PDB file of C-alpha atoms and ligand atoms in Angstrom:
ATOM      1  CA  UNK N   1     -45.489 -18.862 -24.037  1.00 97.00           C
ATOM      2  CA  UNK N   2     -41.622 -18.147 -24.288  1.00 98.00           C
ATOM      3  CA  UNK N   3     -39.957 -16.844 -27.461  1.00 98.00           C
ATOM      4  CA  UNK N   4     -36.452 -15.605 -27.734  1.00 98.00           C
ATOM      5  CA  UNK N   5     -35.723 -14.153 -31.239  1.00 98.00           C
ATOM      6  CA  UNK N   6     -32.526 -13.232 -32.189  1.00 97.00           C
ATOM      7  CA  UNK N   7     -30.711 -13.172 -28.403  1.00 98.00           C
ATOM      8  CA  UNK N   8     -27.496 -11.639 -28.374  1.00 97.00           C
ATOM      9  CA  UNK N   9     -25.206 -11.364 -24.905  1.00 97.00           C
ATOM     10  CA  UNK N  10     -21.329 -10.586 -24.727  1.00 96.00           C
ATOM     11  CA  UNK N  11     -18.801 -10.418 -21.969  1.00 95.00           C
ATOM     12  CA  UNK N  12     -17.157  -7.791 -22.938  1.00 92.00           C
ATOM     13  CA  UNK N  13     -15.597  -8.740 -26.432  1.00 91.00           C
ATOM     14  CA  UNK N  14     -16.743 -12.209 -26.190  1.00 92.00           C
ATOM     15  CA  UNK N  15     -20.097 -12.994 -27.600  1.00 94.00           C
ATOM     16  CA  UNK N  16     -21.262 -15.914 -25.442  1.00 96.00           C
ATOM     17  CA  UNK N  17     -24.984 -15.905 -27.101  1.00 97.00           C
ATOM     18  CA  UNK N  18     -24.589 -15.207 -31.070  1.00 97.00           C
ATOM     19  CA  UNK N  19     -28.707 -14.772 -32.280  1.00 97.00           C
ATOM     20  CA  UNK N  20     -30.484 -17.466 -30.342  1.00 97.00           C
ATOM     21  CA  UNK N  21     -33.856 -17.989 -31.377  1.00 97.00           C
ATOM     22  CA  UNK N  22     -35.874 -20.288 -29.386  1.00 97.00           C
ATOM     23  CA  UNK N  23     -39.392 -21.226 -27.975  1.00 97.00           C
ATOM     24  CA  UNK N  24     -41.283 -22.940 -25.347  1.00 98.00           C
ATOM     25  CA  UNK N  25     -44.791 -23.447 -25.682  1.00 97.00           C
ATOM     26  CA  UNK N  26     -47.191 -23.735 -22.421  1.00 96.00           C
ATOM     27  CA  UNK N  27     -46.931 -27.387 -20.660  1.00 96.00           C
ATOM     28  CA  UNK N  28     -44.005 -28.548 -22.781  1.00 97.00           C
ATOM     29  CA  UNK N  29     -40.355 -29.408 -21.084  1.00 97.00           C
ATOM     30  CA  UNK N  30     -37.835 -28.148 -23.174  1.00 98.00           C
ATOM     31  CA  UNK N  31     -34.232 -29.151 -22.854  1.00 96.00           C
ATOM     32  CA  UNK N  32     -30.660 -26.218 -23.764  1.00 96.00           C
ATOM     33  CA  UNK N  33     -28.054 -28.896 -24.423  1.00 94.00           C
ATOM     34  CA  UNK N  34     -24.561 -28.661 -25.001  1.00 91.00           C
ATOM     35  CA  UNK N  35     -20.926 -28.822 -23.433  1.00 87.00           C
ATOM     36  CA  UNK N  36     -19.514 -26.839 -20.660  1.00 87.00           C
ATOM     37  CA  UNK N  37     -19.216 -23.540 -22.028  1.00 89.00           C
ATOM     38  CA  UNK N  38     -21.517 -23.277 -24.564  1.00 92.00           C
ATOM     39  CA  UNK N  39     -23.412 -19.957 -23.284  1.00 95.00           C
ATOM     40  CA  UNK N  40     -26.352 -22.533 -21.397  1.00 94.00           C
ATOM     41  CA  UNK N  41     -26.226 -20.409 -18.073  1.00 93.00           C
ATOM     42  CA  UNK N  42     -25.400 -17.475 -20.293  1.00 96.00           C
ATOM     43  CA  UNK N  43     -28.873 -17.921 -21.885  1.00 96.00           C
ATOM     44  CA  UNK N  44     -30.727 -18.489 -18.514  1.00 96.00           C
ATOM     45  CA  UNK N  45     -29.859 -15.486 -17.202  1.00 95.00           C
ATOM     46  CA  UNK N  46     -30.509 -13.643 -20.145  1.00 97.00           C
ATOM     47  CA  UNK N  47     -33.931 -14.972 -20.379  1.00 97.00           C
ATOM     48  CA  UNK N  48     -34.472 -14.194 -16.413  1.00 95.00           C
ATOM     49  CA  UNK N  49     -33.110 -10.642 -17.051  1.00 95.00           C
ATOM     50  CA  UNK N  50     -29.543 -10.709 -14.563  1.00 94.00           C
ATOM     51  CA  UNK N  51     -27.865 -10.912 -17.697  1.00 94.00           C
ATOM     52  CA  UNK N  52     -27.956  -8.025 -20.330  1.00 95.00           C
ATOM     53  CA  UNK N  53     -29.024  -8.654 -23.650  1.00 97.00           C
ATOM     54  CA  UNK N  54     -27.294  -6.611 -26.261  1.00 96.00           C
ATOM     55  CA  UNK N  55     -29.498  -7.736 -29.104  1.00 97.00           C
ATOM     56  CA  UNK N  56     -32.984  -9.616 -29.718  1.00 97.00           C
ATOM     57  CA  UNK N  57     -36.334  -9.884 -27.863  1.00 98.00           C
ATOM     58  CA  UNK N  58     -37.991 -11.974 -25.690  1.00 98.00           C
ATOM     59  CA  UNK N  59     -41.676 -12.273 -25.837  1.00 98.00           C
ATOM     60  CA  UNK N  60     -43.701 -14.246 -22.754  1.00 98.00           C
ATOM     61  CA  UNK N  61     -47.315 -14.572 -22.787  1.00 97.00           C
ATOM     62  CA  UNK N  62     -47.806 -12.685 -26.304  1.00 96.00           C
ATOM     63  CA  UNK N  63     -45.643  -9.642 -24.585  1.00 96.00           C
ATOM     64  CA  UNK N  64     -42.417  -8.214 -24.973  1.00 97.00           C
ATOM     65  CA  UNK N  65     -40.031  -8.734 -21.644  1.00 97.00           C
ATOM     66  CA  UNK N  66     -37.223  -7.596 -23.038  1.00 97.00           C
ATOM     67  CA  UNK N  67     -36.576  -4.315 -21.079  1.00 95.00           C
ATOM     68  CA  UNK N  68     -38.359  -5.427 -17.675  1.00 96.00           C
ATOM     69  CA  UNK N  69     -36.226  -6.003 -14.278  1.00 95.00           C
ATOM     70  CA  UNK N  70     -35.330  -9.079 -13.281  1.00 93.00           C
ATOM     71  CA  UNK N  71     -37.606  -8.920 -10.556  1.00 90.00           C
ATOM     72  CA  UNK N  72     -40.566  -7.610 -13.357  1.00 93.00           C
ATOM     73  CA  UNK N  73     -40.184 -11.075 -14.778  1.00 94.00           C
ATOM     74  CA  UNK N  74     -40.285 -12.867 -11.380  1.00 90.00           C
ATOM     75  CA  UNK N  75     -43.648 -11.432 -10.854  1.00 89.00           C
ATOM     76  CA  UNK N  76     -44.589 -12.077 -14.472  1.00 93.00           C
ATOM     77  CA  UNK N  77     -43.855 -15.626 -13.686  1.00 93.00           C
ATOM     78  CA  UNK N  78     -40.488 -16.591 -15.024  1.00 94.00           C
ATOM     79  CA  UNK N  79     -38.504 -17.647 -11.821  1.00 89.00           C
ATOM     80  CA  UNK N  80     -34.816 -19.751 -12.207  1.00 86.00           C
ATOM     81  CA  UNK N  81     -33.517 -22.137  -9.796  1.00 81.00           C
ATOM     82  CA  UNK N  82     -30.003 -21.240 -10.547  1.00 77.00           C
ATOM     83  CA  UNK N  83     -26.642 -23.625 -11.539  1.00 77.00           C
ATOM     84  CA  UNK N  84     -24.839 -24.426  -7.957  1.00 67.00           C
ATOM     85  CA  UNK N  85     -27.971 -24.288  -6.014  1.00 74.00           C
ATOM     86  CA  UNK N  86     -27.178 -20.992  -4.544  1.00 84.00           C
ATOM     87  CA  UNK N  87     -29.190 -21.990  -1.098  1.00 83.00           C
ATOM     88  CA  UNK N  88     -28.343 -19.402   1.716  1.00 86.00           C
ATOM     89  CA  UNK N  89     -26.733 -21.844   4.093  1.00 78.00           C
ATOM     90  CA  UNK N  90     -27.032 -20.701   7.484  1.00 90.00           C
ATOM     91  CA  UNK N  91     -30.824 -19.775   6.971  1.00 90.00           C
ATOM     92  CA  UNK N  92     -32.923 -22.133   7.685  1.00 93.00           C
ATOM     93  CA  UNK N  93     -34.900 -24.094   4.740  1.00 93.00           C
ATOM     94  CA  UNK N  94     -38.154 -22.949   5.832  1.00 93.00           C
ATOM     95  CA  UNK N  95     -36.988 -19.376   5.721  1.00 93.00           C
ATOM     96  CA  UNK N  96     -35.087 -19.824   2.127  1.00 95.00           C
ATOM     97  CA  UNK N  97     -38.052 -21.346   0.732  1.00 95.00           C
ATOM     98  CA  UNK N  98     -39.973 -17.544   2.206  1.00 92.00           C
ATOM     99  CA  UNK N  99     -37.333 -15.804   0.272  1.00 90.00           C
ATOM    100  CA  UNK N 100     -38.698 -17.767  -3.097  1.00 84.00           C
ATOM    101  CA  UNK N 101     -42.010 -15.626  -2.570  1.00 85.00           C
ATOM    102  CA  UNK N 102     -40.106 -12.224  -1.923  1.00 83.00           C
ATOM    103  CA  UNK N 103     -42.105 -10.704  -4.754  1.00 79.00           C
ATOM    104  CA  UNK N 104     -46.046 -12.315  -3.903  1.00 78.00           C
ATOM    105  CA  UNK N 105     -48.162  -9.951  -2.056  1.00 83.00           C
ATOM    106  CA  UNK N 106     -50.881 -12.610  -1.975  1.00 86.00           C
ATOM    107  CA  UNK N 107     -51.891 -15.023   1.246  1.00 86.00           C
ATOM    108  CA  UNK N 108     -51.141 -17.998   0.305  1.00 88.00           C
ATOM    109  CA  UNK N 109     -47.840 -18.684   0.685  1.00 89.00           C
ATOM    110  CA  UNK N 110     -48.104 -20.702   3.319  1.00 90.00           C
ATOM    111  CA  UNK N 111     -50.591 -23.273   1.225  1.00 91.00           C
ATOM    112  CA  UNK N 112     -47.922 -23.203  -1.674  1.00 93.00           C
ATOM    113  CA  UNK N 113     -45.064 -23.846   1.016  1.00 94.00           C
ATOM    114  CA  UNK N 114     -46.820 -27.195   2.106  1.00 94.00           C
ATOM    115  CA  UNK N 115     -47.115 -27.916  -2.126  1.00 92.00           C
ATOM    116  CA  UNK N 116     -43.745 -27.953  -1.700  1.00 92.00           C
ATOM    117  CA  UNK N 117     -43.314 -30.106   1.136  1.00 95.00           C
ATOM    118  CA  UNK N 118     -45.572 -32.927  -0.423  1.00 91.00           C
ATOM    119  CA  UNK N 119     -43.289 -32.382  -3.790  1.00 88.00           C
ATOM    120  CA  UNK N 120     -40.053 -32.880  -1.195  1.00 89.00           C
ATOM    121  CA  UNK N 121     -41.225 -34.161   2.581  1.00 91.00           C
ATOM    122  CA  UNK N 122     -37.238 -34.499   3.485  1.00 89.00           C
ATOM    123  CA  UNK N 123     -37.279 -30.552   3.408  1.00 92.00           C
ATOM    124  CA  UNK N 124     -40.516 -30.635   5.869  1.00 94.00           C
ATOM    125  CA  UNK N 125     -38.881 -33.074   8.555  1.00 93.00           C
ATOM    126  CA  UNK N 126     -35.886 -30.786   8.510  1.00 92.00           C
ATOM    127  CA  UNK N 127     -37.487 -27.427   7.824  1.00 92.00           C
ATOM    128  CA  UNK N 128     -35.941 -25.827  10.903  1.00 94.00           C
ATOM    129  CA  UNK N 129     -32.622 -26.751  10.057  1.00 92.00           C
ATOM    130  CA  UNK N 130     -29.718 -24.542   8.119  1.00 93.00           C
ATOM    131  CA  UNK N 131     -29.965 -25.540   4.425  1.00 90.00           C
ATOM    132  CA  UNK N 132     -26.088 -25.902   4.611  1.00 89.00           C
ATOM    133  CA  UNK N 133     -26.987 -29.199   6.763  1.00 91.00           C
ATOM    134  CA  UNK N 134     -28.984 -30.795   3.609  1.00 89.00           C
ATOM    135  CA  UNK N 135     -27.236 -33.222   1.218  1.00 87.00           C
ATOM    136  CA  UNK N 136     -26.080 -31.955  -2.430  1.00 85.00           C
ATOM    137  CA  UNK N 137     -29.413 -33.587  -3.636  1.00 86.00           C
ATOM    138  CA  UNK N 138     -31.619 -32.348  -0.971  1.00 89.00           C
ATOM    139  CA  UNK N 139     -30.229 -28.566  -1.501  1.00 90.00           C
ATOM    140  CA  UNK N 140     -30.902 -29.533  -5.317  1.00 89.00           C
ATOM    141  CA  UNK N 141     -34.762 -30.090  -4.028  1.00 90.00           C
ATOM    142  CA  UNK N 142     -34.762 -26.927  -1.963  1.00 93.00           C
ATOM    143  CA  UNK N 143     -33.196 -24.592  -4.918  1.00 92.00           C
ATOM    144  CA  UNK N 144     -36.293 -26.048  -6.672  1.00 92.00           C
ATOM    145  CA  UNK N 145     -38.529 -25.499  -4.327  1.00 93.00           C
ATOM    146  CA  UNK N 146     -37.300 -21.962  -3.500  1.00 93.00           C
ATOM    147  CA  UNK N 147     -38.336 -21.383  -7.191  1.00 90.00           C
ATOM    148  CA  UNK N 148     -41.704 -22.994  -7.345  1.00 92.00           C
ATOM    149  CA  UNK N 149     -42.411 -20.816  -4.422  1.00 93.00           C
ATOM    150  CA  UNK N 150     -42.384 -17.425  -6.907  1.00 89.00           C
ATOM    151  CA  UNK N 151     -45.238 -19.495  -8.479  1.00 91.00           C
ATOM    152  CA  UNK N 152     -43.829 -19.642 -11.827  1.00 93.00           C
ATOM    153  CA  UNK N 153     -45.744 -20.102 -14.872  1.00 96.00           C
ATOM    154  CA  UNK N 154     -42.350 -20.831 -16.672  1.00 97.00           C
ATOM    155  CA  UNK N 155     -39.258 -22.504 -14.727  1.00 95.00           C
ATOM    156  CA  UNK N 156     -35.782 -22.243 -15.567  1.00 95.00           C
ATOM    157  CA  UNK N 157     -33.780 -24.925 -14.504  1.00 94.00           C
ATOM    158  CA  UNK N 158     -30.068 -24.515 -14.725  1.00 93.00           C
ATOM    159  CA  UNK N 159     -28.264 -28.175 -14.611  1.00 91.00           C
ATOM    160  CA  UNK N 160     -30.044 -29.621 -11.690  1.00 89.00           C
ATOM    161  CA  UNK N 161     -28.462 -32.727 -12.232  1.00 89.00           C
ATOM    162  CA  UNK N 162     -24.999 -31.189 -11.529  1.00 86.00           C
ATOM    163  CA  UNK N 163     -22.890 -32.904  -8.885  1.00 83.00           C
ATOM    164  CA  UNK N 164     -25.192 -35.330  -7.876  1.00 81.00           C
ATOM    165  CA  UNK N 165     -24.613 -39.420  -7.618  1.00 82.00           C
ATOM    166  CA  UNK N 166     -27.040 -41.226 -10.381  1.00 86.00           C
ATOM    167  CA  UNK N 167     -29.585 -42.255  -7.963  1.00 85.00           C
ATOM    168  CA  UNK N 168     -30.039 -38.835  -7.250  1.00 85.00           C
ATOM    169  CA  UNK N 169     -29.598 -37.456 -10.867  1.00 89.00           C
ATOM    170  CA  UNK N 170     -32.660 -39.994 -11.218  1.00 90.00           C
ATOM    171  CA  UNK N 171     -34.371 -38.408  -8.222  1.00 87.00           C
ATOM    172  CA  UNK N 172     -34.030 -35.156  -9.834  1.00 90.00           C
ATOM    173  CA  UNK N 173     -35.521 -36.058 -13.336  1.00 93.00           C
ATOM    174  CA  UNK N 174     -38.061 -37.381 -11.727  1.00 92.00           C
ATOM    175  CA  UNK N 175     -38.882 -34.051  -9.949  1.00 91.00           C
ATOM    176  CA  UNK N 176     -39.068 -32.610 -13.713  1.00 94.00           C
ATOM    177  CA  UNK N 177     -41.381 -35.249 -14.622  1.00 94.00           C
ATOM    178  CA  UNK N 178     -43.807 -35.056 -11.900  1.00 92.00           C
ATOM    179  CA  UNK N 179     -43.583 -31.249 -12.000  1.00 93.00           C
ATOM    180  CA  UNK N 180     -44.702 -32.041 -15.748  1.00 94.00           C
ATOM    181  CA  UNK N 181     -47.360 -33.768 -15.125  1.00 94.00           C
ATOM    182  CA  UNK N 182     -48.380 -30.873 -12.805  1.00 91.00           C
ATOM    183  CA  UNK N 183     -48.923 -28.873 -15.643  1.00 93.00           C
ATOM    184  CA  UNK N 184     -45.472 -26.770 -15.400  1.00 95.00           C
ATOM    185  CA  UNK N 185     -43.752 -25.006 -18.052  1.00 97.00           C
ATOM    186  CA  UNK N 186     -40.126 -26.063 -17.736  1.00 97.00           C
ATOM    187  CA  UNK N 187     -36.512 -25.012 -19.832  1.00 97.00           C
ATOM    188  CA  UNK N 188     -34.198 -27.123 -18.896  1.00 96.00           C
ATOM    189  CA  UNK N 189     -30.736 -26.481 -19.346  1.00 95.00           C
ATOM    190  CA  UNK N 190     -28.232 -29.683 -18.647  1.00 92.00           C
ATOM    191  CA  UNK N 191     -24.921 -31.294 -19.594  1.00 89.00           C
ATOM    192  CA  UNK N 192     -26.132 -34.660 -18.971  1.00 90.00           C
ATOM    193  CA  UNK N 193     -27.686 -34.849 -22.221  1.00 91.00           C
ATOM    194  CA  UNK N 194     -28.853 -38.656 -21.772  1.00 89.00           C
ATOM    195  CA  UNK N 195     -31.125 -37.483 -18.950  1.00 92.00           C
ATOM    196  CA  UNK N 196     -32.104 -34.226 -20.415  1.00 94.00           C
ATOM    197  CA  UNK N 197     -33.388 -35.779 -23.607  1.00 95.00           C
ATOM    198  CA  UNK N 198     -35.113 -38.592 -21.500  1.00 94.00           C
ATOM    199  CA  UNK N 199     -37.445 -36.348 -19.905  1.00 95.00           C
ATOM    200  CA  UNK N 200     -37.988 -33.226 -22.498  1.00 96.00           C
ATOM    201  CA  UNK N 201     -40.758 -33.187 -25.111  1.00 96.00           C
ATOM    202  CA  UNK N 202     -37.934 -31.098 -27.248  1.00 97.00           C
ATOM    203  CA  UNK N 203     -34.782 -29.819 -27.095  1.00 96.00           C
ATOM    204  CA  UNK N 204     -32.103 -27.863 -28.383  1.00 96.00           C
ATOM    205  CA  UNK N 205     -28.320 -28.527 -28.750  1.00 95.00           C
ATOM    206  CA  UNK N 206     -26.397 -25.231 -28.020  1.00 95.00           C
ATOM    207  CA  UNK N 207     -22.827 -24.733 -29.541  1.00 94.00           C
ATOM    208  CA  UNK N 208     -20.496 -21.875 -29.129  1.00 93.00           C
ATOM    209  CA  UNK N 209     -23.320 -19.542 -28.697  1.00 95.00           C
ATOM    210  CA  UNK N 210     -25.485 -21.099 -31.894  1.00 96.00           C
ATOM    211  CA  UNK N 211     -28.346 -23.614 -31.712  1.00 96.00           C
ATOM    212  CA  UNK N 212     -27.242 -26.080 -34.079  1.00 94.00           C
ATOM    213  CA  UNK N 213     -29.457 -28.729 -33.727  1.00 94.00           C
ATOM    214  CA  UNK N 214     -33.193 -28.992 -32.568  1.00 96.00           C
ATOM    215  CA  UNK N 215     -35.584 -31.791 -32.556  1.00 96.00           C
ATOM    216  CA  UNK N 216     -37.953 -33.623 -29.962  1.00 96.00           C
ATOM    217  CA  UNK N 217     -36.311 -35.464 -27.515  1.00 94.00           C
ATOM    218  CA  UNK N 218     -36.537 -38.801 -28.695  1.00 94.00           C
ATOM    219  CA  UNK N 219     -35.030 -37.312 -32.531  1.00 95.00           C
ATOM    220  CA  UNK N 220     -32.101 -35.879 -30.983  1.00 94.00           C
ATOM    221  CA  UNK N 221     -31.316 -38.986 -28.582  1.00 92.00           C
ATOM    222  CA  UNK N 222     -31.207 -41.325 -31.969  1.00 91.00           C
ATOM    223  CA  UNK N 223     -28.835 -38.375 -33.734  1.00 91.00           C
ATOM    224  CA  UNK N 224     -25.738 -39.559 -34.800  1.00 88.00           C
ATOM    225  CA  UNK N 225     -24.226 -36.432 -33.992  1.00 87.00           C
ATOM    226  CA  UNK N 226     -25.628 -36.012 -30.597  1.00 86.00           C
ATOM    227  CA  UNK N 227     -24.808 -39.603 -30.023  1.00 86.00           C
ATOM    228  CA  UNK N 228     -20.909 -38.734 -30.948  1.00 84.00           C
ATOM    229  CA  UNK N 229     -20.462 -35.664 -28.959  1.00 82.00           C
ATOM    230  CA  UNK N 230     -23.220 -35.631 -25.718  1.00 75.00           C
ATOM    231  CA  UNK N 231     -23.834 -39.383 -25.445  1.00 74.00           C
ATOM    232  CA  UNK N 232     -20.580 -40.952 -25.588  1.00 68.00           C
ATOM    233  CA  UNK N 233     -22.043 -43.567 -28.256  1.00 61.00           C
TER     234      UNK N 233
HETATM  235  P1  ATP A   1     -21.423 -24.343 -17.743  1.00 67.42           P
HETATM  236  O1  ATP A   1     -22.016 -25.796 -18.282  1.00 67.42           O
HETATM  237  O2  ATP A   1     -19.817 -24.463 -17.523  1.00 67.42           O
HETATM  238  O3  ATP A   1     -22.036 -23.799 -17.189  1.00 67.42           O
HETATM  239  P2  ATP A   1     -22.430 -22.876 -19.986  1.00 67.42           P
HETATM  240  O4  ATP A   1     -22.432 -23.409 -21.336  1.00 67.42           O
HETATM  241  O5  ATP A   1     -23.300 -22.347 -19.451  1.00 67.42           O
HETATM  242  O6  ATP A   1     -20.911 -23.881 -19.412  1.00 67.42           O
HETATM  243  P3  ATP A   1     -21.520 -20.307 -19.755  1.00 67.42           P
HETATM  244  O7  ATP A   1     -21.367 -20.304 -18.241  1.00 67.42           O
HETATM  245  O8  ATP A   1     -22.947 -19.099 -20.244  1.00 67.42           O
HETATM  246  O9  ATP A   1     -21.433 -21.953 -20.323  1.00 67.42           O
HETATM  247  O10 ATP A   1     -20.532 -19.652 -20.658  1.00 67.42           O
HETATM  248  C1  ATP A   1     -20.504 -18.933 -22.186  1.00 67.42           C
HETATM  249  C2  ATP A   1     -19.182 -18.332 -22.557  1.00 67.42           C
HETATM  250  O11 ATP A   1     -18.999 -17.258 -22.026  1.00 67.42           O
HETATM  251  C3  ATP A   1     -17.958 -19.361 -22.207  1.00 67.42           C
HETATM  252  O12 ATP A   1     -17.120 -18.972 -23.142  1.00 67.42           O
HETATM  253  C4  ATP A   1     -17.335 -18.537 -20.993  1.00 67.42           C
HETATM  254  O13 ATP A   1     -15.925 -18.467 -20.807  1.00 67.42           O
HETATM  255  C5  ATP A   1     -18.047 -17.196 -20.917  1.00 67.42           C
HETATM  256  N1  ATP A   1     -18.451 -16.777 -19.546  1.00 67.42           N
HETATM  257  C6  ATP A   1     -19.208 -16.757 -18.813  1.00 67.42           C
HETATM  258  N2  ATP A   1     -19.353 -15.801 -17.812  1.00 67.42           N
HETATM  259  C7  ATP A   1     -18.344 -15.289 -18.056  1.00 67.42           C
HETATM  260  C8  ATP A   1     -17.787 -13.800 -17.146  1.00 67.42           C
HETATM  261  N3  ATP A   1     -18.459 -13.640 -15.798  1.00 67.42           N
HETATM  262  N4  ATP A   1     -16.881 -13.135 -17.660  1.00 67.42           N
HETATM  263  C9  ATP A   1     -16.077 -13.442 -18.869  1.00 67.42           C
HETATM  264  N5  ATP A   1     -16.588 -14.962 -19.471  1.00 67.42           N
HETATM  265  C10 ATP A   1     -17.588 -15.703 -19.397  1.00 67.42           C
END
């Protein structure tokens, strides 16, 4: 579904991505793990088009989308749930969800909102309250719900477990499992390698802008290098 080849991206003279190649197949959950500053967020932002790509190609469903604007990529079905959730605090939960459907012109938006409410009943209970009144875990659910309102074919999740209490971390990884069971294709960026490797089909390890290892979640979880560097073993 997604095929990235030789992706480079830079902040001025700092090369953040040095030729990344990565594939995501339909229905797969693919994780990108790596330490703070490895380039994970830059990678996702370059896939969604908000960060300029200085070399490489991005193909989505067999078409080269490298030159499309971010909103055009959303219309094609690539929706990002950003790091740090970025919900609009003063706006209601429902209005935050509506924003996720901003590029849509069909009339199934309300039906999709009900699906998000089925996935996260707490959001329905609180739908008229400001998003800023939600707990961190609930805001993460809202951020995922907002991305789902774009009707993604490929959902990009940037550090969904960040800053959450362990029980909520587990809940968020369960949401990923649920979405996968419903057939969603997911590219998951995580510093929580343990959780990400348990939930993904395949994973890539990113170190200072370069992919250094790839394999199934189980293979990487058993890899000595990964265990020492990312699993604290
Ligand atoms: P984190 O887990 O902190 O999000 P990351 O793996 O997502 O880390 P990036 O945020 O993509 O890493 O950063 C990759 C590299 O690019 C780092 O060296 C970082 O310092 C640098 N960088 C990121 N954003 C900027 C920016 N706006 N200006 C300059 N350098 C940046």
